[in-house]
Amino acid sequence: MWNQFFLLEEYTGSDYQYVGKLHSDQDKGDGSLKYILSGDGAGDLFIINENTGDIQATRRLDREEKPVYILRAQAINKKTGRPVEPESEFIIKIHDINDNEPLFTKDIYNASVPEMSDVGTFVMQVTATDADDPTYGNSARVVYSILQGQPYFSVESESGIIKTALLNMDRENREQYQVVIQAKDMGGQMGGLSGTTTVNITLTDVNDNPPHFPQSAYQFKIVESVPLNSPIGRIKANDADVGPNAEMEYSVLEGDGSEMFGITTDKETQEGIVIVKKALDFEKRRQFTLKVEASNPHVDPRFLYLGPFKDITTVRIQVEDVDEPPIFSRPAYILEVKEDVSINTVIGAVTARDPDSAKNPIKYSVDRHTDMDRIFNIDSGNGSIFTSKPLDREMLLWHNITVIAAEINNPKESSQVPVFIKVLDVNDNAPEFVMFYETFVCENAKAEQLIQTLSAVDKDDAFGGHKFSFTLAPEVASSSNFTLQDNKDNTAGIFTKKMRYNRHEMNMYLLPVIISDNEYPVQSSTETVTIRVCACDKRGKMLSCNAEALIHPTGLSTGALIAILLCIIILLGKELCMNSRVMGSDHNNNNKMLSGHVW
């Protein structure tokens, strides 16, 4: 009986390696049986002596390539060719020897660990595998050790976990480490096989360094005319850390220039940019001092014991003089003047000064692009503005001009200021009718009948509202055929004074009306209302005025009557032409006769 054989791998002998022997209890030793082998490697890798049943391996075997071979054996009668018993299966196991060294999963590992880490901080884990049989002996039992990288790092022998082994490793002193790890089989015993790998370890930065100014003081110069928010200089505090740990925040702590200047941070360069916050004046102050602080916004509380993560420096700023243009006392001027003032009347003044220490004299002028009609002028020496032409508020209420102030010694240095001149109203316009009034009165009108309502307007301003009064002109007040009633609401009504009017006797009346505005000084005007006398129907609807038919009694319009008349003339003309052809010979006499008939 058989079920398995064992064979050592990597046989190095010159002869075939003996595996084992097959034998059947039907074999009497008389040579009547023969043994046959089939299955994995039969006849090639494994051969059998058919008479004795001895099995041999023809070449060296590798367990890592194939650890088990399954074969089948059979005993056959040589004469009959029949099996003397059923075919049976057996296996050949390849026994392991330590012929494989441990191999790491990577030739080179990369890892990182924060600087200043405590001893024993985990870095990474490396792993090596051994192709030998882990169930047979110690051939596949791997032990890790560190060949290079001490005393900074260590490795756990069983797990391959790499840890820090030295306290306070500083990235700023050394950033890169190369560690060599060995994996050895046979449990690390003498004669075991080994493999190595390299681990490149980088110390990552932590914020363990405060910022530091390389200079205790900085000096800048700036002209007084620099625009607001302009940069005037840069300062920078150094930090041995990198990335976010080296980011800076700058601030002004104190100093006589803390209100005049500020500082911002350039996020790309981590520089502090000193800027102007308020307008500078060399004549008022020429030097400023600031205390500027640089600090880390991302402070690691673990390292606060190292001290404050900030530094302070002094910034001195010197203001330099420039020739500045004149400065007006106001950003804009608003003047008022009555429209009835006489020419050359002073209506106000502007003032400007030279802000420089030289205090150069100023010359004033009007920008004629803003006063092309030359309505105003200015005294070049004292800035007094006066009229040079009459004003009319009803034509133009506001005049917007620009005044220029320039240094006499340096005319290029000039400034401009807007001057808004409001023309005040005086009562210089009389009221007048809203429209031209032409109305009519019916011949059959009754006495005290309203025939027209009048309204008036006034170009002048009335702060309390206009209050017009209406009266008939004195020359017609007593003799007029009409009366006027003032409604006390800036309107008036015209009424008939008698019953019945005759258009054949008087076909039109001209009624003069006086309108007053009750302002000071009182302005009044005489306006005329035209009243025609017309024929009307019983309801007061106008039919005709004077001799002209406005509406024909038949209902036909004037245009229709003219069209009918033209048709009659044409028909008469045709009839006369026909008669002239019949009458015959004396053409000239006929023409005379026709002419006399038409007139």
Coordinates of C-alpha atoms in Angstrom, one line a residue:
M1 CA 0.0 0.0 0.0
W2 CA 1.1 3.5 -0.7
N3 CA -0.4 7.0 -0.6
Q4 CA 2.4 9.5 -0.5
F5 CA 6.1 9.9 -1.0
F6 CA 8.5 12.7 0.0
L7 CA 11.2 14.2 -2.0
L8 CA 13.7 17.1 -1.1
E9 CA 13.7 20.0 -3.5
E10 CA 16.8 21.2 -5.2
Y11 CA 18.6 17.8 -5.3
T12 CA 22.2 18.4 -6.5
G13 CA 23.4 14.8 -7.0
S14 CA 24.6 13.4 -10.3
D15 CA 22.3 10.4 -10.4
Y16 CA 18.5 10.2 -10.5
Q17 CA 17.0 11.0 -7.1
Y18 CA 15.2 7.9 -5.6
V19 CA 11.6 8.7 -4.7
G20 CA 10.2 5.3 -3.4
K21 CA 8.9 1.9 -4.4
L22 CA 5.5 0.6 -5.5
H23 CA 4.6 -3.0 -4.7
S24 CA 1.4 -5.1 -5.0
D25 CA 0.7 -8.0 -2.8
Q26 CA -0.2 -9.9 -6.0
D27 CA 3.5 -9.7 -6.9
K28 CA 5.0 -13.2 -6.3
G29 CA 8.4 -12.1 -7.4
D30 CA 8.3 -14.3 -10.5
G31 CA 8.3 -11.4 -12.9
S32 CA 4.8 -11.9 -14.1
L33 CA 3.7 -8.4 -13.2
K34 CA 4.7 -5.0 -14.5
Y35 CA 4.1 -1.6 -12.9
I36 CA 2.7 1.4 -14.9
L37 CA 2.8 5.1 -13.8
S38 CA 0.6 7.9 -15.0
G39 CA -0.3 11.5 -13.9
D40 CA 1.7 14.6 -13.1
G41 CA 5.2 14.2 -14.7
A42 CA 4.9 10.5 -15.3
G43 CA 7.4 9.2 -17.9
D44 CA 9.2 12.5 -18.0
L45 CA 9.8 13.9 -14.6
F46 CA 9.1 10.6 -12.8
I47 CA 10.0 7.2 -14.2
I48 CA 9.3 3.8 -12.7
N49 CA 11.1 0.4 -13.1
E50 CA 8.2 -1.7 -14.4
N51 CA 9.6 -4.9 -12.9
T52 CA 10.6 -3.6 -9.4
G53 CA 8.2 -0.6 -9.0
D54 CA 11.1 1.7 -8.0
I55 CA 10.3 5.4 -8.8
Q56 CA 13.0 8.0 -9.5
A57 CA 13.0 11.8 -10.3
T58 CA 14.9 12.6 -13.4
R59 CA 15.8 16.3 -12.5
R60 CA 16.0 18.8 -9.7
L61 CA 12.6 19.9 -8.4
D62 CA 11.5 23.3 -7.0
R63 CA 8.9 23.3 -4.3
E64 CA 8.1 26.9 -4.9
E65 CA 7.3 26.0 -8.5
K66 CA 5.1 23.0 -7.6
P67 CA 4.9 21.5 -4.1
V68 CA 2.7 18.4 -4.8
Y69 CA 2.5 15.9 -7.7
I70 CA -0.5 13.6 -8.1
L71 CA 0.1 10.3 -9.8
R72 CA -1.7 7.0 -10.4
A73 CA -0.2 3.5 -10.2
Q74 CA -1.3 0.1 -11.7
A75 CA 0.0 -3.4 -11.6
I76 CA -0.7 -5.4 -14.8
N77 CA -0.2 -9.1 -15.7
K78 CA 2.4 -9.2 -18.4
K79 CA 0.8 -12.2 -20.2
T80 CA -2.8 -11.2 -20.2
G81 CA -2.4 -7.3 -20.1
R82 CA -5.0 -7.1 -17.4
P83 CA -4.7 -5.3 -14.1
V84 CA -4.3 -7.5 -11.2
E85 CA -5.9 -4.9 -8.9
P86 CA -7.7 -1.5 -9.3
E87 CA -5.7 1.6 -10.2
S88 CA -4.7 3.6 -7.1
E89 CA -3.7 7.3 -6.6
F90 CA -0.8 8.6 -4.7
I91 CA 1.1 11.9 -4.2
I92 CA 4.7 13.0 -4.1
K93 CA 5.3 16.0 -1.8
I94 CA 8.3 18.1 -2.3
H95 CA 10.0 18.9 1.0
D96 CA 11.1 22.5 1.4
I97 CA 14.7 23.6 1.9
N98 CA 15.7 27.2 2.7
D99 CA 16.5 28.3 -0.9
N100 CA 14.6 31.6 -1.1
E101 CA 15.6 34.8 0.6
P102 CA 13.0 37.3 1.9
L103 CA 11.9 39.9 -0.7
F104 CA 10.4 43.3 0.2
T105 CA 7.3 44.5 -1.6
K106 CA 9.2 47.6 -2.8
D107 CA 12.8 48.2 -3.5
I108 CA 12.5 51.8 -2.2
Y109 CA 10.0 53.2 0.2
N110 CA 9.3 56.8 0.8
A111 CA 7.9 58.0 4.1
S112 CA 7.6 61.2 6.2
V113 CA 7.3 62.1 9.9
P114 CA 6.9 65.5 11.6
E115 CA 10.1 67.0 12.9
M116 CA 10.4 67.2 16.7
S117 CA 8.3 64.1 17.1
D118 CA 8.5 62.0 20.3
V119 CA 10.6 58.9 20.4
G120 CA 8.6 55.9 19.2
T121 CA 6.5 57.9 16.7
F122 CA 5.2 55.6 14.0
V123 CA 6.9 56.3 10.6
M124 CA 5.7 53.4 8.4
Q125 CA 5.7 49.6 8.1
V126 CA 7.7 47.6 5.6
T127 CA 6.9 44.0 4.7
A128 CA 9.1 41.2 3.2
T129 CA 7.8 37.8 2.1
D130 CA 9.7 34.5 1.8
A131 CA 8.7 31.9 -0.8
D132 CA 9.7 29.0 1.3
D133 CA 7.2 26.8 3.1
P134 CA 6.0 28.6 6.3
T135 CA 4.6 25.3 7.7
Y136 CA 8.0 23.5 7.5
G137 CA 10.8 24.6 9.7
N138 CA 12.0 28.2 9.9
S139 CA 12.7 28.8 6.3
A140 CA 10.0 31.4 5.9
R141 CA 10.2 33.0 9.3
V142 CA 11.4 36.6 8.7
V143 CA 13.0 38.9 11.2
Y144 CA 13.6 42.6 10.6
S145 CA 16.6 44.7 11.6
I146 CA 18.1 48.1 10.8
L147 CA 21.4 48.2 9.0
Q148 CA 21.6 52.0 8.4
G149 CA 19.7 54.9 10.0
Q150 CA 20.6 54.6 13.6
P151 CA 20.4 56.3 16.1
Y152 CA 17.6 58.2 14.4
F153 CA 15.2 55.3 13.7
S154 CA 14.4 51.8 14.8
V155 CA 12.5 48.8 13.4
E156 CA 10.4 46.2 15.2
S157 CA 11.9 42.8 14.4
E158 CA 8.6 41.0 14.1
S159 CA 6.3 43.6 12.4
G160 CA 8.7 45.7 10.3
I161 CA 7.3 48.9 11.9
I162 CA 9.7 51.8 11.7
K163 CA 9.7 54.3 14.5
T164 CA 11.6 57.4 15.5
A165 CA 14.4 56.7 17.9
L166 CA 15.9 60.1 18.6
L167 CA 14.3 63.1 20.4
N168 CA 13.9 66.5 18.8
M169 CA 15.0 65.8 15.3
D170 CA 15.0 69.2 13.6
R171 CA 14.1 69.6 10.0
E172 CA 16.0 72.9 9.8
N173 CA 19.2 71.0 10.7
R174 CA 18.5 67.9 8.6
E175 CA 15.5 67.1 6.4
Q176 CA 16.3 63.8 4.6
Y177 CA 17.3 60.4 6.1
Q178 CA 18.1 57.1 4.3
V179 CA 17.3 54.0 6.3
V180 CA 18.3 50.5 5.2
I181 CA 16.1 47.6 6.6
Q182 CA 17.2 43.9 6.5
A183 CA 14.7 41.0 6.5
K184 CA 16.4 37.6 7.4
D185 CA 14.7 34.2 7.4
M186 CA 15.4 31.2 9.6
G187 CA 14.2 33.5 12.4
G188 CA 17.4 35.5 12.0
Q189 CA 19.7 32.5 12.9
M190 CA 23.1 32.0 11.4
G191 CA 22.9 30.7 7.9
G192 CA 19.6 32.3 7.1
L193 CA 19.0 34.1 3.8
S194 CA 18.3 37.9 3.8
G195 CA 17.1 40.8 1.7
T196 CA 17.2 44.5 2.1
T197 CA 15.3 47.6 1.2
T198 CA 15.8 51.4 1.4
V199 CA 13.4 53.7 3.1
N200 CA 13.8 57.5 2.3
I201 CA 12.4 59.4 5.3
T202 CA 11.6 63.1 5.1
L203 CA 11.0 65.2 8.2
T204 CA 8.0 67.4 7.6
D205 CA 7.9 71.0 9.0
V206 CA 6.2 72.1 12.2
N207 CA 5.9 75.6 13.4
D208 CA 8.8 75.5 15.8
N209 CA 10.6 78.7 14.7
P210 CA 9.4 82.2 15.4
P211 CA 9.7 85.0 12.7
H212 CA 12.7 87.3 13.0
F213 CA 13.5 90.6 11.4
P214 CA 17.0 90.7 9.9
Q215 CA 17.1 94.5 10.7
S216 CA 16.2 96.3 13.8
A217 CA 15.1 99.4 11.8
Y218 CA 14.1 100.3 8.3
Q219 CA 14.2 103.7 6.6
F220 CA 11.9 104.9 3.8
K221 CA 11.5 108.2 1.9
I222 CA 8.3 109.3 0.3
V223 CA 7.1 112.5 -1.4
E224 CA 4.2 114.3 0.2
S225 CA 2.1 114.0 -3.0
V226 CA 1.9 110.2 -3.0
P227 CA -1.7 109.0 -3.5
L228 CA -3.6 107.3 -0.7
N229 CA -3.0 103.5 -0.4
S230 CA 0.2 103.7 -2.4
P231 CA 3.0 101.4 -1.2
I232 CA 6.1 103.2 0.0
G233 CA 8.3 100.2 1.0
R234 CA 8.5 96.5 1.9
I235 CA 9.9 94.7 4.9
K236 CA 10.2 91.0 5.6
A237 CA 10.7 88.9 8.7
N238 CA 12.6 85.6 8.1
D239 CA 11.2 82.2 9.3
A240 CA 13.1 79.0 9.1
D241 CA 9.9 77.1 8.7
V242 CA 8.2 76.5 5.4
G243 CA 4.7 76.5 3.9
P244 CA 1.8 77.6 6.1
N245 CA 4.2 77.6 9.1
A246 CA 6.2 80.4 7.5
E247 CA 3.2 82.6 6.7
M248 CA 3.3 86.1 8.1
E249 CA 0.9 88.7 9.4
Y250 CA 2.1 92.3 9.8
S251 CA 0.6 95.0 12.0
V252 CA 1.4 98.5 13.2
L253 CA 1.6 98.4 17.0
E254 CA 2.3 102.0 17.8
G255 CA 4.2 105.1 16.8
D256 CA 3.5 108.7 15.9
G257 CA 2.7 107.6 12.3
S258 CA 0.2 104.8 13.2
E259 CA -2.7 106.9 12.0
M260 CA -1.0 108.0 8.8
F261 CA 0.4 104.6 7.6
G262 CA -0.7 101.0 7.6
I263 CA 0.8 97.7 6.5
T264 CA -0.5 94.8 4.5
T265 CA 0.8 91.3 3.8
D266 CA 1.9 90.1 0.4
K267 CA 0.7 86.5 0.6
E268 CA 3.0 85.3 -2.2
T269 CA 6.3 86.8 -0.8
Q270 CA 5.3 87.0 2.9
E271 CA 6.5 90.6 2.8
G272 CA 5.0 93.5 4.7
I273 CA 4.0 96.4 2.5
V274 CA 3.9 99.8 4.1
I275 CA 1.1 102.0 2.6
V276 CA -0.2 105.6 3.0
K277 CA -3.5 105.9 4.8
K278 CA -3.9 109.6 5.1
A279 CA -2.7 112.6 3.0
L280 CA 0.8 113.7 3.8
D281 CA 1.9 117.3 4.2
F282 CA 5.6 118.1 4.3
E283 CA 4.9 121.6 5.8
K284 CA 3.1 120.0 8.7
R285 CA 5.3 117.0 9.5
R286 CA 8.4 115.6 7.9
Q287 CA 9.2 112.4 9.7
F288 CA 7.2 109.5 11.2
T289 CA 8.1 106.4 13.3
L290 CA 6.2 103.1 13.4
K291 CA 6.6 99.9 15.5
V292 CA 5.7 97.0 13.2
E293 CA 5.1 93.5 14.4
A294 CA 5.4 90.2 12.4
S295 CA 3.7 87.2 13.7
N296 CA 2.8 83.6 12.6
P297 CA -1.0 83.2 12.2
H298 CA -0.7 79.3 12.6
V299 CA 0.9 78.8 15.9
D300 CA 1.5 75.2 17.2
P301 CA 0.6 75.2 20.9
R302 CA 3.1 72.4 21.5
F303 CA 6.0 74.8 20.9
L304 CA 4.8 77.9 22.8
Y305 CA 7.4 77.1 25.4
L306 CA 10.0 78.2 22.8
G307 CA 8.8 81.8 23.2
P308 CA 6.5 84.2 21.4
F309 CA 6.1 83.6 17.7
K310 CA 6.5 87.2 16.7
D311 CA 9.1 89.9 16.3
I312 CA 9.1 93.7 16.3
T313 CA 11.0 96.2 14.2
T314 CA 11.1 100.0 13.8
V315 CA 10.1 101.8 10.5
R316 CA 11.1 105.4 10.0
I317 CA 9.5 107.3 7.2
Q318 CA 10.8 110.6 5.9
V319 CA 8.5 112.9 3.9
E320 CA 10.0 114.9 1.1
D321 CA 8.7 118.2 -0.2
V322 CA 7.1 118.6 -3.7
D323 CA 5.8 121.8 -5.4
E324 CA 2.0 121.4 -4.8
P325 CA -0.8 123.2 -6.6
P326 CA -2.9 125.7 -4.8
I327 CA -5.6 124.5 -2.5
F328 CA -9.1 126.1 -2.5
S329 CA -10.7 126.8 0.9
R330 CA -13.8 124.7 -0.2
P331 CA -14.3 121.8 -2.6
A332 CA -17.1 123.8 -4.3
Y333 CA -18.7 127.2 -4.0
I334 CA -22.4 128.1 -4.2
L335 CA -23.2 131.7 -4.8
E336 CA -26.6 133.6 -5.2
V337 CA -27.3 136.7 -7.1
K338 CA -30.5 138.6 -8.0
E339 CA -31.3 138.8 -11.6
D340 CA -31.7 142.6 -11.6
V341 CA -28.2 143.4 -10.3
S342 CA -26.2 145.8 -12.4
I343 CA -23.1 144.9 -14.4
N344 CA -19.8 144.6 -12.4
T345 CA -21.6 143.7 -9.2
V346 CA -19.5 141.4 -7.0
I347 CA -21.5 138.3 -6.1
G348 CA -18.9 136.4 -4.0
A349 CA -15.3 135.3 -3.9
V350 CA -13.2 132.1 -3.9
T351 CA -9.9 131.8 -2.0
A352 CA -6.9 129.5 -2.6
R353 CA -3.5 129.2 -1.0
D354 CA -0.1 127.7 -1.8
P355 CA 0.4 124.8 0.6
D356 CA 4.2 124.9 0.1
S357 CA 6.4 126.7 2.5
A358 CA 7.2 129.3 -0.2
K359 CA 3.6 130.6 -0.1
N360 CA 3.7 131.8 -3.7
P361 CA 1.0 134.3 -4.7
I362 CA -2.0 133.0 -6.5
K363 CA -3.6 134.2 -9.8
Y364 CA -7.3 133.5 -10.4
S365 CA -9.1 133.1 -13.8
V366 CA -12.4 131.7 -15.2
D367 CA -12.3 128.7 -17.4
R368 CA -14.0 130.1 -20.5
H369 CA -15.0 126.7 -21.7
T370 CA -17.5 126.8 -18.8
D371 CA -18.6 130.5 -19.4
M372 CA -18.4 130.9 -23.1
D373 CA -20.8 133.9 -23.1
R374 CA -18.5 135.7 -20.6
I375 CA -21.3 136.5 -18.2
F376 CA -19.0 136.5 -15.2
N377 CA -15.5 137.6 -14.5
I378 CA -13.1 137.4 -11.6
D379 CA -10.5 139.6 -10.0
S380 CA -7.2 137.8 -10.7
G381 CA -5.7 139.0 -7.4
N382 CA -8.4 138.5 -4.8
G383 CA -10.8 136.0 -6.4
S384 CA -13.8 138.2 -6.3
I385 CA -16.4 137.1 -8.9
F386 CA -18.6 139.8 -10.5
T387 CA -21.1 140.1 -13.4
S388 CA -20.1 141.3 -16.8
K389 CA -23.5 140.9 -18.5
P390 CA -27.2 141.2 -17.4
L391 CA -28.8 138.2 -15.9
D392 CA -32.2 136.7 -16.5
R393 CA -33.5 134.0 -14.3
E394 CA -36.3 133.2 -16.7
M395 CA -33.7 132.4 -19.3
L396 CA -31.2 130.5 -17.1
L397 CA -31.6 129.7 -13.5
W398 CA -28.1 128.2 -12.7
H399 CA -24.7 129.1 -14.1
N400 CA -22.0 126.5 -13.5
I401 CA -18.5 127.9 -14.0
T402 CA -15.0 126.7 -13.2
V403 CA -12.4 128.9 -11.5
I404 CA -8.7 128.2 -12.0
A405 CA -6.1 129.1 -9.3
A406 CA -2.4 129.0 -10.5
E407 CA 0.8 130.0 -8.9
I408 CA 2.2 133.2 -10.4
N409 CA 5.8 131.9 -10.3
N410 CA 4.8 128.5 -11.7
P411 CA 1.6 128.6 -13.7
K412 CA 1.8 124.8 -14.3
E413 CA 0.9 124.3 -10.7
S414 CA -2.9 125.0 -10.9
S415 CA -6.1 123.8 -9.4
Q416 CA -9.7 124.0 -10.4
V417 CA -12.9 124.4 -8.3
P418 CA -16.6 124.4 -9.5
V419 CA -18.7 127.5 -8.7
F420 CA -22.4 127.1 -8.9
I421 CA -24.2 130.5 -9.3
K422 CA -28.0 130.6 -8.6
V423 CA -29.9 133.5 -10.1
L424 CA -32.5 134.7 -7.7
D425 CA -35.9 135.9 -9.0
V426 CA -37.2 139.5 -8.9
N427 CA -40.6 140.4 -10.0
D428 CA -39.8 141.7 -13.5
N429 CA -42.4 139.8 -15.5
A430 CA -46.1 140.8 -15.8
P431 CA -48.7 138.1 -15.8
E432 CA -50.3 137.2 -19.2
F433 CA -53.1 135.1 -20.5
V434 CA -52.5 131.4 -20.7
M435 CA -53.6 131.5 -24.3
F436 CA -55.1 133.9 -26.9
Y437 CA -58.8 134.2 -26.1
E438 CA -61.3 134.5 -29.0
T439 CA -64.8 133.8 -28.1
F440 CA -68.4 134.6 -29.2
V441 CA -71.7 135.9 -27.9
C442 CA -75.0 134.8 -29.3
E443 CA -77.4 137.5 -30.7
N444 CA -80.1 136.1 -28.6
A445 CA -77.9 136.0 -25.4
K446 CA -79.4 136.8 -22.0
A447 CA -78.0 139.3 -19.5
E448 CA -75.4 138.1 -17.0
Q449 CA -74.6 135.0 -19.1
L450 CA -71.0 133.6 -18.7
I451 CA -69.4 133.5 -22.1
Q452 CA -65.6 132.9 -21.3
T453 CA -63.4 132.0 -18.3
L454 CA -59.9 133.5 -18.3
S455 CA -56.6 132.1 -16.8
A456 CA -53.2 133.7 -16.5
V457 CA -49.5 132.7 -16.0
D458 CA -46.4 134.5 -14.7
K459 CA -42.8 133.6 -15.6
D460 CA -41.6 134.8 -12.2
D461 CA -41.3 132.6 -9.1
A462 CA -44.0 133.0 -6.4
F463 CA -42.8 131.5 -3.1
G464 CA -46.4 131.7 -1.7
G465 CA -48.1 131.0 -5.0
H466 CA -49.3 133.5 -7.6
K467 CA -52.2 135.8 -6.8
F468 CA -53.5 137.4 -9.9
S469 CA -56.3 140.1 -10.1
F470 CA -58.4 140.8 -13.2
T471 CA -60.1 144.1 -14.0
L472 CA -61.5 145.8 -17.1
A473 CA -59.4 148.6 -18.5
P474 CA -60.6 152.0 -17.2
E475 CA -61.5 153.3 -20.7
V476 CA -64.1 150.5 -21.2
A477 CA -65.1 149.7 -17.6
S478 CA -68.3 151.9 -17.7
S479 CA -69.2 151.7 -21.3
S480 CA -68.6 148.1 -22.1
N481 CA -71.4 145.7 -23.1
F482 CA -69.7 143.1 -20.9
T483 CA -68.7 142.7 -17.3
L484 CA -65.7 141.0 -15.7
Q485 CA -65.8 139.0 -12.5
D486 CA -62.6 138.2 -10.6
N487 CA -63.0 134.7 -9.1
K488 CA -60.1 135.2 -6.6
D489 CA -58.6 131.9 -7.7
N490 CA -56.4 133.3 -10.5
T491 CA -59.3 133.0 -12.9
A492 CA -62.0 135.5 -14.1
G493 CA -65.3 135.2 -16.0
I494 CA -66.7 137.4 -18.8
F495 CA -70.4 138.0 -18.6
T496 CA -73.0 139.6 -20.9
K497 CA -74.2 143.0 -19.6
K498 CA -77.4 143.2 -21.7
M499 CA -80.0 141.1 -23.6
R500 CA -79.6 140.6 -27.3
Y501 CA -76.7 141.6 -29.6
N502 CA -77.0 142.5 -33.2
R503 CA -74.1 141.4 -35.5
H504 CA -75.2 143.7 -38.3
E505 CA -74.7 146.7 -36.0
M506 CA -71.5 145.4 -34.3
N507 CA -70.1 142.0 -35.3
M508 CA -67.0 142.1 -33.0
Y509 CA -65.9 143.5 -29.6
L510 CA -62.4 144.0 -28.3
L511 CA -62.4 143.8 -24.5
P512 CA -59.2 145.0 -22.8
V513 CA -58.4 143.2 -19.5
I514 CA -55.8 144.3 -16.9
I515 CA -54.0 141.4 -15.1
S516 CA -51.8 142.2 -11.9
D517 CA -49.6 139.9 -9.9
N518 CA -49.8 141.6 -6.5
E519 CA -46.0 141.1 -6.0
Y520 CA -43.4 143.9 -5.3
P521 CA -43.0 145.8 -7.4
V522 CA -46.5 145.1 -8.9
Q523 CA -46.3 144.0 -12.5
S524 CA -49.4 144.2 -14.7
S525 CA -50.3 143.8 -18.3
T526 CA -53.3 144.5 -20.5
E527 CA -54.5 141.6 -22.6
T528 CA -57.3 141.7 -25.2
V529 CA -60.2 139.3 -25.5
T530 CA -61.9 139.2 -28.9
I531 CA -65.7 138.6 -28.8
R532 CA -67.6 137.9 -32.0
V533 CA -71.3 138.3 -32.3
C534 CA -72.8 135.2 -33.9
A535 CA -76.2 133.8 -34.8
C536 CA -77.1 130.8 -32.6
D537 CA -79.9 128.3 -32.3
K538 CA -82.2 128.1 -29.4
R539 CA -79.7 126.0 -27.4
G540 CA -76.9 128.6 -27.8
K541 CA -75.1 126.6 -30.5
M542 CA -73.3 129.0 -32.9
L543 CA -74.6 129.0 -36.5
S544 CA -72.9 131.9 -38.2
C545 CA -70.8 135.0 -37.4
N546 CA -70.7 138.2 -39.4
A547 CA -71.7 137.6 -43.1
E548 CA -69.8 134.3 -43.5
A549 CA -71.9 131.2 -43.1
L550 CA -70.1 129.0 -40.6
I551 CA -72.9 126.4 -40.6
H552 CA -75.6 126.5 -43.3
P553 CA -79.2 126.2 -42.1
T554 CA -79.8 123.3 -44.5
G555 CA -77.0 121.4 -42.9
L556 CA -74.7 121.6 -45.9
S557 CA -71.2 122.8 -45.2
T558 CA -69.6 125.6 -47.1
G559 CA -67.3 123.2 -49.0
A560 CA -70.3 121.2 -50.1
L561 CA -72.1 124.3 -51.4
I562 CA -68.9 125.4 -53.4
A563 CA -68.7 121.9 -55.0
I564 CA -72.4 122.1 -56.1
L565 CA -71.8 125.6 -57.6
L566 CA -68.7 124.4 -59.5
C567 CA -70.8 121.5 -61.1
I568 CA -73.4 124.0 -62.2
I569 CA -70.8 126.2 -63.9
I570 CA -69.3 123.2 -65.7
L571 CA -72.7 122.1 -67.0
L572 CA -73.5 125.6 -68.2
G573 CA -70.1 125.8 -70.0
K574 CA -70.8 122.6 -71.9
E575 CA -74.2 123.9 -73.1
L576 CA -72.8 127.2 -74.3
C577 CA -70.1 125.3 -76.3
M578 CA -72.7 123.3 -78.1
N579 CA -74.7 126.4 -78.9
S580 CA -71.6 128.1 -80.4
R581 CA -71.2 125.2 -82.9
V582 CA -74.8 125.6 -84.1
M583 CA -74.7 129.3 -84.5
G584 CA -72.2 129.2 -87.3
S585 CA -69.9 131.6 -89.0
D586 CA -69.1 134.8 -87.1
H587 CA -66.7 133.4 -84.6
N588 CA -65.6 136.7 -83.0
N589 CA -69.2 138.0 -82.6
N590 CA -70.2 134.8 -81.0
N591 CA -67.4 135.1 -78.5
K592 CA -68.5 138.6 -77.5
M593 CA -72.1 137.4 -77.1
L594 CA -71.1 134.5 -74.9
S595 CA -69.0 136.7 -72.7
G596 CA -71.8 139.1 -72.1
H597 CA -74.1 136.3 -71.1
V598 CA -71.7 134.9 -68.4
W599 CA -71.1 138.2 -66.5

